Structure formats: C-alpha cells, structure tokens
PDB file of C-alpha atoms and ligand atoms in Angstrom:
ATOM      1  CA  MET A1493     109.248 174.165  59.103  1.00  0.00           C
ATOM      2  CA  ASN A1494     107.958 174.026  62.711  1.00  0.00           C
ATOM      3  CA  SER A1495     105.149 171.604  62.288  1.00  0.00           C
ATOM      4  CA  SER A1496     103.304 172.588  65.943  1.00  0.00           C
ATOM      5  CA  ILE A1497     102.881 176.194  64.611  1.00  0.00           C
ATOM      6  CA  GLN A1498     102.042 174.687  61.431  1.00  0.00           C
ATOM      7  CA  GLN A1499      99.072 173.110  62.813  1.00  0.00           C
ATOM      8  CA  GLU A1500      98.327 176.067  64.473  1.00  0.00           C
ATOM      9  CA  GLY A1501      94.266 177.001  64.356  1.00  0.00           C
ATOM     10  CA  ILE A1502      93.434 174.442  61.984  1.00  0.00           C
ATOM     11  CA  GLY A1503      90.626 173.660  64.236  1.00  0.00           C
ATOM     12  CA  MET A1504      88.646 176.684  62.643  1.00  0.00           C
ATOM     13  CA  THR A1505      91.444 176.606  59.633  1.00  0.00           C
ATOM     14  CA  SER A1506      90.612 172.903  59.031  1.00  0.00           C
ATOM     15  CA  LEU A1507      92.588 170.794  57.191  1.00  0.00           C
ATOM     16  CA  ARG A1508      89.523 170.271  54.398  1.00  0.00           C
ATOM     17  CA  THR A1509      89.493 174.043  53.745  1.00  0.00           C
ATOM     18  CA  ARG A1510      92.833 173.662  52.303  1.00  0.00           C
ATOM     19  CA  GLU A1511      92.347 170.375  50.570  1.00  0.00           C
ATOM     20  CA  ARG A1512      89.558 172.684  48.391  1.00  0.00           C
ATOM     21  CA  LEU A1513      91.944 175.281  47.922  1.00  0.00           C
ATOM     22  CA  VAL A1514      93.896 173.144  46.456  1.00  0.00           C
ATOM     23  CA  GLN A1515      91.363 171.286  44.427  1.00  0.00           C
ATOM     24  CA  ARG A1516      90.425 174.247  43.028  1.00  0.00           C
ATOM     25  CA  LEU A1517      94.019 174.940  41.952  1.00  0.00           C
ATOM     26  CA  ILE A1518      94.409 171.882  40.358  1.00  0.00           C
ATOM     27  CA  ASP A1519      91.001 173.062  38.652  1.00  0.00           C
ATOM     28  CA  GLN A1520      92.017 176.391  37.424  1.00  0.00           C
ATOM     29  CA  GLY A1521      95.054 174.274  35.426  1.00  0.00           C
ATOM     30  CA  ILE A1522      97.929 174.123  38.467  1.00  0.00           C
ATOM     31  CA  GLN A1523      99.758 170.582  38.237  1.00  0.00           C
ATOM     32  CA  GLN A1524     103.044 170.685  39.815  1.00  0.00           C
ATOM     33  CA  ILE A1525     102.343 168.188  42.930  1.00  0.00           C
ATOM     34  CA  ALA A1526     105.569 169.483  44.458  1.00  0.00           C
ATOM     35  CA  VAL A1527     103.239 173.101  44.425  1.00  0.00           C
ATOM     36  CA  LEU A1528     100.200 171.519  45.526  1.00  0.00           C
ATOM     37  CA  GLU A1529     101.684 170.014  48.387  1.00  0.00           C
ATOM     38  CA  ALA A1530     103.382 173.152  49.473  1.00  0.00           C
ATOM     39  CA  ILE A1531     100.511 175.793  49.069  1.00  0.00           C
ATOM     40  CA  ARG A1532      98.355 172.453  51.425  1.00  0.00           C
ATOM     41  CA  THR A1533     100.951 172.773  54.173  1.00  0.00           C
ATOM     42  CA  THR A1534     101.791 176.255  54.005  1.00  0.00           C
ATOM     43  CA  PRO A1535      99.563 177.881  56.959  1.00  0.00           C
ATOM     44  CA  ARG A1536      98.421 180.593  54.954  1.00  0.00           C
ATOM     45  CA  HIS A1537      96.031 182.124  58.249  1.00  0.00           C
ATOM     46  CA  LEU A1538      99.180 182.966  59.480  1.00  0.00           C
ATOM     47  CA  PHE A1539     100.474 185.106  57.516  1.00  0.00           C
ATOM     48  CA  ILE A1540      96.904 187.521  57.603  1.00  0.00           C
ATOM     49  CA  GLU A1541      95.488 189.880  60.323  1.00  0.00           C
ATOM     50  CA  GLU A1542      93.504 187.369  62.870  1.00  0.00           C
ATOM     51  CA  ALA A1543      89.998 189.035  61.791  1.00  0.00           C
ATOM     52  CA  LEU A1544      90.156 188.034  58.419  1.00  0.00           C
ATOM     53  CA  ALA A1545      92.108 184.238  58.985  1.00  0.00           C
ATOM     54  CA  HIS A1546      88.426 182.556  58.433  1.00  0.00           C
ATOM     55  CA  ARG A1547      88.497 183.750  54.413  1.00  0.00           C
ATOM     56  CA  ALA A1548      92.319 182.837  54.608  1.00  0.00           C
ATOM     57  CA  TYR A1549      91.949 179.464  52.275  1.00  0.00           C
ATOM     58  CA  GLU A1550      89.610 181.181  50.406  1.00  0.00           C
ATOM     59  CA  ASP A1551      90.978 181.840  46.202  1.00  0.00           C
ATOM     60  CA  VAL A1552      91.366 185.832  46.777  1.00  0.00           C
ATOM     61  CA  SER A1553      94.056 188.422  48.145  1.00  0.00           C
ATOM     62  CA  LEU A1554      93.108 189.887  51.200  1.00  0.00           C
ATOM     63  CA  PRO A1555      94.820 193.077  53.429  1.00  0.00           C
ATOM     64  CA  ILE A1556      97.798 192.818  54.701  1.00  0.00           C
ATOM     65  CA  GLY A1557      97.935 196.381  56.622  1.00  0.00           C
ATOM     66  CA  PHE A1558     100.394 199.310  55.257  1.00  0.00           C
ATOM     67  CA  ASP A1559      97.928 199.265  51.910  1.00  0.00           C
ATOM     68  CA  GLN A1560      98.781 196.176  51.091  1.00  0.00           C
ATOM     69  CA  THR A1561      97.883 192.434  50.084  1.00  0.00           C
ATOM     70  CA  ILE A1562      98.565 189.383  49.890  1.00  0.00           C
ATOM     71  CA  SER A1563      98.666 187.239  46.842  1.00  0.00           C
ATOM     72  CA  GLN A1564      95.684 185.706  45.600  1.00  0.00           C
ATOM     73  CA  PRO A1565      96.601 181.507  46.291  1.00  0.00           C
ATOM     74  CA  TYR A1566      96.265 181.014  42.648  1.00  0.00           C
ATOM     75  CA  ILE A1567      98.890 183.586  41.616  1.00  0.00           C
ATOM     76  CA  VAL A1568     101.165 182.203  44.035  1.00  0.00           C
ATOM     77  CA  ALA A1569     100.904 179.020  42.371  1.00  0.00           C
ATOM     78  CA  ARG A1570     101.036 180.010  39.084  1.00  0.00           C
ATOM     79  CA  MET A1571     104.433 182.472  39.742  1.00  0.00           C
ATOM     80  CA  THR A1572     105.757 179.419  41.138  1.00  0.00           C
ATOM     81  CA  GLU A1573     104.820 177.094  39.207  1.00  0.00           C
ATOM     82  CA  ILE A1574     106.926 178.906  36.054  1.00  0.00           C
ATOM     83  CA  VAL A1575     109.982 179.504  38.484  1.00  0.00           C
ATOM     84  CA  LEU A1576     109.728 175.684  39.169  1.00  0.00           C
ATOM     85  CA  SER A1577     109.822 174.877  35.801  1.00  0.00           C
ATOM     86  CA  ALA A1578     112.848 177.022  34.210  1.00  0.00           C
ATOM     87  CA  LEU A1579     114.946 175.497  37.128  1.00  0.00           C
ATOM     88  CA  ALA A1580     113.953 171.837  36.659  1.00  0.00           C
ATOM     89  CA  LYS A1581     114.999 172.267  32.808  1.00  0.00           C
ATOM     90  CA  GLY A1582     118.304 174.027  33.461  1.00  0.00           C
ATOM     91  CA  GLY A1583     119.000 171.036  36.005  1.00  0.00           C
ATOM     92  CA  SER A1584     119.299 173.587  39.211  1.00  0.00           C
ATOM     93  CA  LEU A1585     116.644 173.255  41.377  1.00  0.00           C
ATOM     94  CA  GLU A1586     118.352 171.956  44.370  1.00  0.00           C
ATOM     95  CA  LYS A1587     121.074 174.016  44.354  1.00  0.00           C
ATOM     96  CA  ALA A1588     118.737 177.618  43.187  1.00  0.00           C
ATOM     97  CA  ASN A1589     118.767 180.854  44.441  1.00  0.00           C
ATOM     98  CA  VAL A1590     115.659 183.318  43.682  1.00  0.00           C
ATOM     99  CA  LEU A1591     114.904 186.860  44.198  1.00  0.00           C
ATOM    100  CA  GLU A1592     111.917 187.318  45.028  1.00  0.00           C
ATOM    101  CA  LEU A1593     110.698 191.885  45.486  1.00  0.00           C
ATOM    102  CA  GLY A1594     108.115 192.773  47.461  1.00  0.00           C
ATOM    103  CA  THR A1595     108.200 190.249  51.178  1.00  0.00           C
ATOM    104  CA  GLY A1596     105.230 191.784  51.746  1.00  0.00           C
ATOM    105  CA  CYS A1597     103.536 188.843  54.007  1.00  0.00           C
ATOM    106  CA  GLY A1598     106.464 186.357  53.567  1.00  0.00           C
ATOM    107  CA  TYR A1599     103.419 183.855  52.104  1.00  0.00           C
ATOM    108  CA  GLN A1600     105.393 183.657  48.622  1.00  0.00           C
ATOM    109  CA  THR A1601     108.663 183.813  50.463  1.00  0.00           C
ATOM    110  CA  THR A1602     107.836 180.679  52.798  1.00  0.00           C
ATOM    111  CA  ILE A1603     106.394 178.822  49.097  1.00  0.00           C
ATOM    112  CA  LEU A1604     109.369 179.385  47.523  1.00  0.00           C
ATOM    113  CA  ALA A1605     112.140 178.237  50.162  1.00  0.00           C
ATOM    114  CA  GLN A1606     110.236 175.270  50.632  1.00  0.00           C
ATOM    115  CA  LEU A1607     111.411 174.518  46.742  1.00  0.00           C
ATOM    116  CA  VAL A1608     114.776 175.887  46.233  1.00  0.00           C
ATOM    117  CA  LYS A1609     117.766 176.373  47.984  1.00  0.00           C
ATOM    118  CA  ARG A1610     117.599 180.063  49.198  1.00  0.00           C
ATOM    119  CA  VAL A1611     115.363 182.361  48.522  1.00  0.00           C
ATOM    120  CA  TYR A1612     116.606 186.498  48.973  1.00  0.00           C
ATOM    121  CA  SER A1613     113.616 188.452  49.255  1.00  0.00           C
ATOM    122  CA  ILE A1614     113.848 192.430  49.515  1.00  0.00           C
ATOM    123  CA  GLU A1615     110.621 194.272  50.616  1.00  0.00           C
ATOM    124  CA  ARG A1616     110.535 198.780  50.949  1.00  0.00           C
ATOM    125  CA  ILE A1617     108.663 199.251  53.767  1.00  0.00           C
ATOM    126  CA  SER A1618     110.681 198.810  56.470  1.00  0.00           C
ATOM    127  CA  ALA A1619     107.778 198.367  59.444  1.00  0.00           C
ATOM    128  CA  LEU A1620     106.010 195.315  57.255  1.00  0.00           C
ATOM    129  CA  LEU A1621     109.433 193.766  56.416  1.00  0.00           C
ATOM    130  CA  GLN A1622     110.029 193.769  60.522  1.00  0.00           C
ATOM    131  CA  LYS A1623     106.745 191.991  61.051  1.00  0.00           C
ATOM    132  CA  THR A1624     107.237 189.512  58.588  1.00  0.00           C
ATOM    133  CA  LYS A1625     110.868 188.967  60.018  1.00  0.00           C
ATOM    134  CA  GLU A1626     109.227 187.423  63.429  1.00  0.00           C
ATOM    135  CA  ARG A1627     106.429 185.317  61.277  1.00  0.00           C
ATOM    136  CA  LEU A1628     109.253 183.654  59.349  1.00  0.00           C
ATOM    137  CA  SER A1629     111.459 182.912  62.410  1.00  0.00           C
ATOM    138  CA  GLN A1630     108.654 181.732  64.397  1.00  0.00           C
ATOM    139  CA  LEU A1631     107.837 179.753  62.083  1.00  0.00           C
ATOM    140  CA  GLY A1632     111.112 178.155  61.580  1.00  0.00           C
ATOM    141  CA  ILE A1633     112.239 179.247  57.861  1.00  0.00           C
ATOM    142  CA  ASN A1634     115.947 179.621  57.773  1.00  0.00           C
ATOM    143  CA  ASN A1635     117.335 179.772  53.820  1.00  0.00           C
ATOM    144  CA  ILE A1636     115.992 182.997  53.830  1.00  0.00           C
ATOM    145  CA  GLN A1637     117.534 185.835  53.928  1.00  0.00           C
ATOM    146  CA  LEU A1638     115.457 189.774  53.724  1.00  0.00           C
ATOM    147  CA  LYS A1639     116.045 193.316  53.606  1.00  0.00           C
ATOM    148  CA  CYS A1640     114.000 196.791  53.214  1.00  0.00           C
ATOM    149  CA  ALA A1641     115.227 198.640  49.945  1.00  0.00           C
ATOM    150  CA  ASP A1642     113.952 199.484  46.938  1.00  0.00           C
ATOM    151  CA  GLY A1643     113.484 196.074  45.348  1.00  0.00           C
ATOM    152  CA  ARG A1644     113.775 197.491  41.535  1.00  0.00           C
ATOM    153  CA  TYR A1645     118.127 197.997  42.261  1.00  0.00           C
ATOM    154  CA  GLY A1646     118.348 193.638  42.953  1.00  0.00           C
ATOM    155  CA  TRP A1647     120.551 192.451  45.296  1.00  0.00           C
ATOM    156  CA  PRO A1648     124.020 192.699  43.387  1.00  0.00           C
ATOM    157  CA  GLN A1649     125.596 191.088  46.872  1.00  0.00           C
ATOM    158  CA  HIS A1650     124.211 187.399  45.553  1.00  0.00           C
ATOM    159  CA  ALA A1651     123.848 187.487  42.386  1.00  0.00           C
ATOM    160  CA  PRO A1652     123.256 185.756  39.738  1.00  0.00           C
ATOM    161  CA  PHE A1653     119.715 184.858  40.168  1.00  0.00           C
ATOM    162  CA  ASP A1654     118.939 181.701  38.941  1.00  0.00           C
ATOM    163  CA  ALA A1655     115.239 183.334  38.857  1.00  0.00           C
ATOM    164  CA  ILE A1656     113.769 186.399  40.555  1.00  0.00           C
ATOM    165  CA  ILE A1657     110.426 186.885  40.786  1.00  0.00           C
ATOM    166  CA  THR A1658     108.464 190.139  41.877  1.00  0.00           C
ATOM    167  CA  THR A1659     105.006 190.668  43.641  1.00  0.00           C
ATOM    168  CA  ALA A1660     104.253 194.287  42.673  1.00  0.00           C
ATOM    169  CA  ALA A1661     103.876 195.127  39.318  1.00  0.00           C
ATOM    170  CA  ALA A1662     106.586 197.465  37.229  1.00  0.00           C
ATOM    171  CA  PRO A1663     105.534 199.754  34.469  1.00  0.00           C
ATOM    172  CA  SER A1664     108.682 197.655  32.496  1.00  0.00           C
ATOM    173  CA  ILE A1665     111.232 194.572  33.667  1.00  0.00           C
ATOM    174  CA  PRO A1666     113.675 196.799  35.343  1.00  0.00           C
ATOM    175  CA  LYS A1667     117.276 196.882  33.792  1.00  0.00           C
ATOM    176  CA  ALA A1668     118.965 195.737  36.711  1.00  0.00           C
ATOM    177  CA  LEU A1669     117.481 192.699  36.844  1.00  0.00           C
ATOM    178  CA  VAL A1670     118.315 191.458  33.515  1.00  0.00           C
ATOM    179  CA  GLU A1671     122.140 191.994  34.563  1.00  0.00           C
ATOM    180  CA  GLN A1672     121.602 189.899  37.496  1.00  0.00           C
ATOM    181  CA  LEU A1673     120.201 186.980  36.277  1.00  0.00           C
ATOM    182  CA  ALA A1674     121.836 183.914  35.680  1.00  0.00           C
ATOM    183  CA  GLU A1675     122.872 182.210  32.192  1.00  0.00           C
ATOM    184  CA  GLY A1676     119.574 180.253  31.809  1.00  0.00           C
ATOM    185  CA  GLY A1677     117.313 181.954  34.402  1.00  0.00           C
ATOM    186  CA  VAL A1678     113.863 183.491  34.074  1.00  0.00           C
ATOM    187  CA  ILE A1679     112.182 186.770  35.857  1.00  0.00           C
ATOM    188  CA  VAL A1680     108.224 186.160  36.592  1.00  0.00           C
ATOM    189  CA  ILE A1681     107.263 190.098  36.900  1.00  0.00           C
ATOM    190  CA  PRO A1682     103.522 191.074  36.425  1.00  0.00           C
ATOM    191  CA  VAL A1683     104.510 194.274  33.879  1.00  0.00           C
ATOM    192  CA  GLY A1684     101.730 197.153  33.656  1.00  0.00           C
ATOM    193  CA  ASN A1685     100.249 200.282  35.247  1.00  0.00           C
ATOM    194  CA  SER A1686      96.786 200.606  37.309  1.00  0.00           C
ATOM    195  CA  GLN A1687      94.579 199.581  34.563  1.00  0.00           C
ATOM    196  CA  ARG A1688      96.158 197.321  32.876  1.00  0.00           C
ATOM    197  CA  GLN A1689      98.729 194.209  33.538  1.00  0.00           C
ATOM    198  CA  GLU A1690     100.290 191.045  32.462  1.00  0.00           C
ATOM    199  CA  LEU A1691     102.325 188.329  33.813  1.00  0.00           C
ATOM    200  CA  GLN A1692     105.396 188.785  31.808  1.00  0.00           C
ATOM    201  CA  VAL A1693     108.369 185.599  31.563  1.00  0.00           C
ATOM    202  CA  CYS A1694     111.586 187.073  30.924  1.00  0.00           C
ATOM    203  CA  ARG A1695     114.515 184.312  30.084  1.00  0.00           C
ATOM    204  CA  LYS A1696     117.925 184.642  29.485  1.00  0.00           C
ATOM    205  CA  LEU A1697     119.615 182.239  26.459  1.00  0.00           C
ATOM    206  CA  ASN A1698     123.362 182.580  25.131  1.00  0.00           C
ATOM    207  CA  GLY A1699     122.773 186.474  26.952  1.00  0.00           C
ATOM    208  CA  LYS A1700     119.788 187.381  24.513  1.00  0.00           C
ATOM    209  CA  VAL A1701     116.741 188.256  26.393  1.00  0.00           C
ATOM    210  CA  GLU A1702     112.916 186.554  25.308  1.00  0.00           C
ATOM    211  CA  VAL A1703     109.950 188.046  27.472  1.00  0.00           C
ATOM    212  CA  GLU A1704     106.449 185.764  27.050  1.00  0.00           C
ATOM    213  CA  SER A1705     103.209 187.279  28.072  1.00  0.00           C
ATOM    214  CA  VAL A1706     101.379 184.632  30.509  1.00  0.00           C
ATOM    215  CA  GLU A1707      98.411 185.986  31.441  1.00  0.00           C
ATOM    216  CA  PRO A1708      96.608 189.033  32.444  1.00  0.00           C
ATOM    217  CA  VAL A1709      96.924 189.699  36.436  1.00  0.00           C
ATOM    218  CA  VAL A1710      96.359 192.413  39.129  1.00  0.00           C
ATOM    219  CA  PHE A1711      98.799 193.846  41.822  1.00  0.00           C
ATOM    220  CA  VAL A1712     100.184 197.111  43.479  1.00  0.00           C
ATOM    221  CA  PRO A1713     102.523 198.900  42.214  1.00  0.00           C
ATOM    222  CA  LEU A1714     106.365 198.800  42.382  1.00  0.00           C
ATOM    223  CA  LEU A1715     107.302 201.589  44.426  1.00  0.00           C
ATOM    224  CA  GLU A1716     110.321 203.748  44.520  1.00  0.00           C
ATOM    225  CA  GLY A1717     112.759 204.268  47.612  1.00  0.00           C
ATOM    226  CA  VAL A1718     111.952 202.238  51.161  1.00  0.00           C
ATOM    227  CA  VAL A1719     109.280 203.447  53.934  1.00  0.00           C
ATOM    228  CA  ARG A1720     111.113 203.883  57.321  1.00  0.00           C
TER     229      ARG A1720
HETATM  230  N1  SAH B 215     104.645 188.750  47.735  1.00  0.00           N
HETATM  231  C1  SAH B 215     103.456 188.996  48.992  1.00  0.00           C
HETATM  232  C2  SAH B 215     102.625 190.733  48.501  1.00  0.00           C
HETATM  233  C3  SAH B 215     102.661 191.767  48.522  1.00  0.00           C
HETATM  234  S1  SAH B 215     102.460 192.915  47.910  1.00  0.00           S
HETATM  235  C4  SAH B 215     102.539 187.876  48.401  1.00  0.00           C
HETATM  236  O1  SAH B 215     103.665 187.074  49.096  1.00  0.00           O
HETATM  237  O2  SAH B 215     101.932 187.808  49.467  1.00  0.00           O
HETATM  238  C5  SAH B 215     103.356 193.485  46.963  1.00  0.00           C
HETATM  239  C6  SAH B 215     104.656 194.233  48.173  1.00  0.00           C
HETATM  240  O3  SAH B 215     106.017 194.641  47.611  1.00  0.00           O
HETATM  241  C7  SAH B 215     104.205 194.919  48.775  1.00  0.00           C
HETATM  242  O4  SAH B 215     104.315 194.558  50.047  1.00  0.00           O
HETATM  243  C8  SAH B 215     105.095 196.536  48.796  1.00  0.00           C
HETATM  244  O5  SAH B 215     105.561 197.146  50.086  1.00  0.00           O
HETATM  245  C9  SAH B 215     106.319 195.529  48.131  1.00  0.00           C
HETATM  246  N2  SAH B 215     106.678 196.547  47.187  1.00  0.00           N
HETATM  247  C10 SAH B 215     106.509 197.739  46.354  1.00  0.00           C
HETATM  248  N3  SAH B 215     107.314 197.898  45.665  1.00  0.00           N
HETATM  249  C11 SAH B 215     108.727 197.374  45.634  1.00  0.00           C
HETATM  250  C12 SAH B 215     110.482 198.059  45.989  1.00  0.00           C
HETATM  251  N4  SAH B 215     109.993 198.950  44.876  1.00  0.00           N
HETATM  252  N5  SAH B 215     111.122 197.166  46.355  1.00  0.00           N
HETATM  253  C13 SAH B 215     110.566 196.265  47.353  1.00  0.00           C
HETATM  254  N6  SAH B 215     109.364 196.189  47.736  1.00  0.00           N
HETATM  255  C14 SAH B 215     108.494 196.568  47.205  1.00  0.00           C
END
C-alpha cells in the first residue's frame, strides 16, 4: 500500500488509537497475527466520510452514504480469519483467488487484498463503486478487480474461487456461489433476514457441501439488481 497515503491524517487517528482497536480485537478472540497486522496498518479513516473520521478506529459500523455501512472491524477480522484458516488448510493461501460480494467502501476488500493473491469484488451501486475505485487506486492497491453487478450470480469468468466472502445478508446461500467455489474452498456469508441473521461457513469437500453456523450478525441485505 502507498505509505504516504497510509499515514495521511495520522495526527487525528494516531497509531495509539489503532493499537487500542487491535487490542480490543485480540480481547474478542481474534488471533491471527496477519489479520491483526492488516487491521493495524489499514487507514480505516480514509474509507469513511471526513465528518466521521474521528470514529474510524472504534469497533463499530458507520454510515458510508447510499444507505450502506462500513462493517465493524471485529466482523471484518472474524470473516478474514475464517477465510485465511481455510486457505492455509488447503495450502493455497499465496495463490488464492477470493471473490467478495458487497464491495461498499472497499475496507474488507483492502484487508483481504493484503493477504491473498487476488480479490474480485462485486458491488451493485454504481456510484458507490466509482468512489471506491478511486480510493483503492489512490491507496496503490492493484491486486483487486471490481465490477458493478448483482453479486448473487458470482463472477463465472474468474471461477473457481478458493474463497467467497459476502458482506450483505442473503436469505440463503446463492446457488451460483456454491457452483463457483473451488473444491476445498470456503464461503463465508451472513444468512437471514432483517430480524435475525447468522454468519455461516460453507465448505465444499469431495463435491459435498457442509454448512456450519458461527455466530449471530447484523448486515445490510443482499439485494437484487444493480443501481446505475
Ligand atoms: N464490505 C464493506 C461493507 C459493505 S456493506 C466493508 O468493508 O465495510 C454491503 C454492500 O453490499 C453494500 O455496499 C451494498 O450495496 C452491497 N450489496 C447488496 N446487495 C448486493 C448484490 N446483490 N450484489 C453486490 N453488492 C451488493
């Protein structure tokens, strides 16, 4: 990542504030050093509106416009940890291709991009994606490919994916995602409605699919179609 941009605004959002966030994640059970390090060095204040930048290193979700939110750091860390564990087990961490649905402001995308080979990310709101594209190129991240589409259909041209991560809640795991998942791969996805959601982990082993429920979560819904 471009280090001068990474340090931008460092006064207001000092290293100490970031360390406090990392300590909080450790207290909540996040263990992987690589994940904690990515959270520590990623300038979250550059992913939200300036008026909210002073809250960037609190462990909360925050509005990013377009009725959407940046995810809570804890949940970003948790989902990333699940993906990395699965990739490490499959021995494919360095060469892993990951698909993300729900780019939003690109924070989760940026964390993942520092840890795997390539991230493909899909967002349905075109204007939001445009802003995010500019942000990610300013940050100097170049192993990410973005597109505006309805992510429920995946991205067949780049399949199979070693991991698929969804940052919006689906009523059930979309079939296309299971089809586009590599053997031994993992899907991490919030499943449920506006009342109740749980984080599910879906593994494909010997062609069979196993689903495990991890913990209750709160995400915006995975919606149909695109907004141009
Ligand atoms: N990943 C973000 C959080 C994004 S919030 C972060 O790091 O903070 C969820 C995003 O999913 C929103 O931007 C929303 O527009 C998008 N989304 C919802 N339904 C979608 C769909 N079907 N396809 C692609 N993106 C979708």
